[in-house]
PDB file of C-alpha atoms in Angstrom:
ATOM      1  CA  MET A   1     227.327 -95.737-153.227  1.00 94.00           C
ATOM      2  CA  ASN A   2     228.590 -92.872-150.890  1.00 96.00           C
ATOM      3  CA  ILE A   3     231.648 -94.247-149.215  1.00 97.00           C
ATOM      4  CA  VAL A   4     233.640 -92.735-146.074  1.00 95.00           C
ATOM      5  CA  ILE A   5     237.249 -94.000-145.907  1.00 95.00           C
ATOM      6  CA  ILE A   6     238.684 -94.028-142.499  1.00 94.00           C
ATOM      7  CA  GLY A   7     242.413 -94.163-142.553  1.00 93.00           C
ATOM      8  CA  TYR A   8     244.053 -92.987-145.773  1.00 93.00           C
ATOM      9  CA  GLY A   9     247.319 -94.825-145.914  1.00 93.00           C
ATOM     10  CA  ASN A  10     248.154 -97.159-148.774  1.00 95.00           C
ATOM     11  CA  MET A  11     245.120 -99.179-148.369  1.00 95.00           C
ATOM     12  CA  GLY A  12     242.764 -96.219-148.123  1.00 95.00           C
ATOM     13  CA  ARG A  13     244.256 -94.733-151.199  1.00 97.00           C
ATOM     14  CA  GLU A  14     243.751 -98.034-153.108  1.00 97.00           C
ATOM     15  CA  ILE A  15     240.124 -98.221-151.807  1.00 97.00           C
ATOM     16  CA  GLU A  16     239.664 -94.839-153.135  1.00 97.00           C
ATOM     17  CA  LYS A  17     240.987 -95.677-156.631  1.00 98.00           C
ATOM     18  CA  ILE A  18     239.035 -98.885-156.954  1.00 97.00           C
ATOM     19  CA  SER A  19     235.658 -97.324-155.692  1.00 97.00           C
ATOM     20  CA  ILE A  20     235.900 -94.536-158.153  1.00 97.00           C
ATOM     21  CA  SER A  21     236.769 -96.882-160.907  1.00 98.00           C
ATOM     22  CA  ARG A  22     233.382 -98.735-159.987  1.00 97.00           C
ATOM     23  CA  GLY A  23     231.319 -95.479-160.029  1.00 97.00           C
ATOM     24  CA  HIS A  24     231.151 -95.032-156.368  1.00 98.00           C
ATOM     25  CA  LYS A  25     231.595 -91.583-154.658  1.00 97.00           C
ATOM     26  CA  ILE A  26     234.031 -90.935-151.764  1.00 96.00           C
ATOM     27  CA  SER A  27     232.012 -88.703-149.548  1.00 92.00           C
ATOM     28  CA  LYS A  28     234.577 -88.227-146.935  1.00 91.00           C
ATOM     29  CA  ILE A  29     238.150 -89.130-146.274  1.00 91.00           C
ATOM     30  CA  ILE A  30     239.147 -89.195-142.506  1.00 90.00           C
ATOM     31  CA  ASP A  31     242.909 -89.404-142.182  1.00 84.00           C
ATOM     32  CA  HIS A  32     243.326 -89.131-138.497  1.00 71.00           C
ATOM     33  CA  ASP A  33     242.706 -91.640-135.745  1.00 55.00           C
ATOM     34  CA  THR A  34     238.848 -91.061-134.954  1.00 58.00           C
ATOM     35  CA  ILE A  35     235.704 -89.859-136.597  1.00 67.00           C
ATOM     36  CA  ASP A  36     234.954 -86.204-135.832  1.00 61.00           C
ATOM     37  CA  LYS A  37     233.126 -85.336-139.086  1.00 67.00           C
ATOM     38  CA  ASN A  38     229.505 -85.619-140.269  1.00 75.00           C
ATOM     39  CA  ILE A  39     229.135 -88.960-141.854  1.00 82.00           C
ATOM     40  CA  ASP A  40     225.484 -88.919-142.151  1.00 82.00           C
ATOM     41  CA  GLU A  41     225.148 -88.855-145.869  1.00 87.00           C
ATOM     42  CA  CYS A  42     227.534 -91.938-146.192  1.00 93.00           C
ATOM     43  CA  ASP A  43     226.146 -95.364-147.063  1.00 95.00           C
ATOM     44  CA  VAL A  44     229.285 -97.374-145.816  1.00 96.00           C
ATOM     45  CA  ALA A  45     232.409 -96.956-143.889  1.00 95.00           C
ATOM     46  CA  ILE A  46     235.619 -98.583-145.119  1.00 96.00           C
ATOM     47  CA  ILE A  47     238.080 -98.686-142.301  1.00 95.00           C
ATOM     48  CA  PHE A  48     241.886 -99.097-142.475  1.00 93.00           C
ATOM     49  CA  SER A  49     242.829 -97.005-139.384  1.00 89.00           C
ATOM     50  CA  THR A  50     245.240 -97.905-136.787  1.00 89.00           C
ATOM     51  CA  PRO A  51     244.349-100.940-134.464  1.00 89.00           C
ATOM     52  CA  GLU A  52     244.165 -98.452-131.459  1.00 85.00           C
ATOM     53  CA  SER A  53     241.592 -96.324-133.194  1.00 88.00           C
ATOM     54  CA  ALA A  54     239.593 -99.105-135.038  1.00 91.00           C
ATOM     55  CA  VAL A  55     237.242-100.151-132.306  1.00 92.00           C
ATOM     56  CA  LEU A  56     236.220 -96.407-131.515  1.00 90.00           C
ATOM     57  CA  ASN A  57     235.731 -95.793-135.138  1.00 89.00           C
ATOM     58  CA  ILE A  58     233.620 -99.002-135.436  1.00 92.00           C
ATOM     59  CA  MET A  59     231.558 -98.040-132.507  1.00 91.00           C
ATOM     60  CA  LYS A  60     230.925 -94.520-133.817  1.00 89.00           C
ATOM     61  CA  CYS A  61     229.728 -95.774-137.129  1.00 90.00           C
ATOM     62  CA  PHE A  62     227.317 -98.152-135.172  1.00 90.00           C
ATOM     63  CA  GLU A  63     226.012 -95.209-133.514  1.00 87.00           C
ATOM     64  CA  LYS A  64     225.086 -93.691-136.930  1.00 86.00           C
ATOM     65  CA  LYS A  65     223.624 -97.040-138.091  1.00 88.00           C
ATOM     66  CA  LEU A  66     226.305 -96.954-140.731  1.00 90.00           C
ATOM     67  CA  PRO A  67     227.625-100.410-142.089  1.00 93.00           C
ATOM     68  CA  VAL A  68     231.119-100.982-141.662  1.00 94.00           C
ATOM     69  CA  VAL A  69     233.772-102.836-143.527  1.00 96.00           C
ATOM     70  CA  CYS A  70     237.016-103.030-141.601  1.00 96.00           C
ATOM     71  CA  GLY A  71     240.356-104.052-143.007  1.00 95.00           C
ATOM     72  CA  THR A  72     242.423-102.896-140.080  1.00 94.00           C
ATOM     73  CA  THR A  73     244.118-105.860-138.204  1.00 94.00           C
ATOM     74  CA  GLY A  74     245.287-106.106-134.716  1.00 94.00           C
ATOM     75  CA  TRP A  75     242.169-105.074-132.799  1.00 93.00           C
ATOM     76  CA  LEU A  76     240.361-108.380-132.575  1.00 92.00           C
ATOM     77  CA  ASN A  77     240.966-108.747-128.746  1.00 94.00           C
ATOM     78  CA  ASP A  78     237.889-106.548-128.624  1.00 94.00           C
ATOM     79  CA  ILE A  79     235.639-108.318-130.991  1.00 93.00           C
ATOM     80  CA  GLU A  80     233.204-109.407-128.171  1.00 95.00           C
ATOM     81  CA  LYS A  81     232.890-105.877-126.916  1.00 93.00           C
ATOM     82  CA  ILE A  82     232.131-104.892-130.622  1.00 92.00           C
ATOM     83  CA  LYS A  83     229.448-107.593-130.974  1.00 92.00           C
ATOM     84  CA  LYS A  84     227.835-106.502-127.700  1.00 92.00           C
ATOM     85  CA  TYR A  85     227.856-102.851-128.866  1.00 89.00           C
ATOM     86  CA  CYS A  86     226.421-103.815-132.204  1.00 87.00           C
ATOM     87  CA  GLU A  87     223.573-105.717-130.657  1.00 88.00           C
ATOM     88  CA  THR A  88     222.899-102.997-128.097  1.00 86.00           C
ATOM     89  CA  ASN A  89     222.647-100.299-130.736  1.00 78.00           C
ATOM     90  CA  ASN A  90     220.721-102.364-133.085  1.00 75.00           C
ATOM     91  CA  SER A  91     223.293-102.026-135.788  1.00 68.00           C
ATOM     92  CA  THR A  92     224.306-104.491-138.522  1.00 58.00           C
TER      93      THR A  92
END
């Protein structure tokens, strides 16, 4: 599985180690607030970014039809916005 890690703090580094140990490939590491790189070849995004950027990062992944696992906390006030955006973009 090709993984993009968004947020490369302690949790991002831990996800990298675990993923590699299980035979997955880290295709991209994005260590700033928002996605600006090509993530087309990735199979999944694992997000541990700041709460302020999590919503934008999730939406950008949805635009690319990229599944998301988000471990970021503090952004759930926007969960309805994310659900609607997901439905609108036929994302899962």
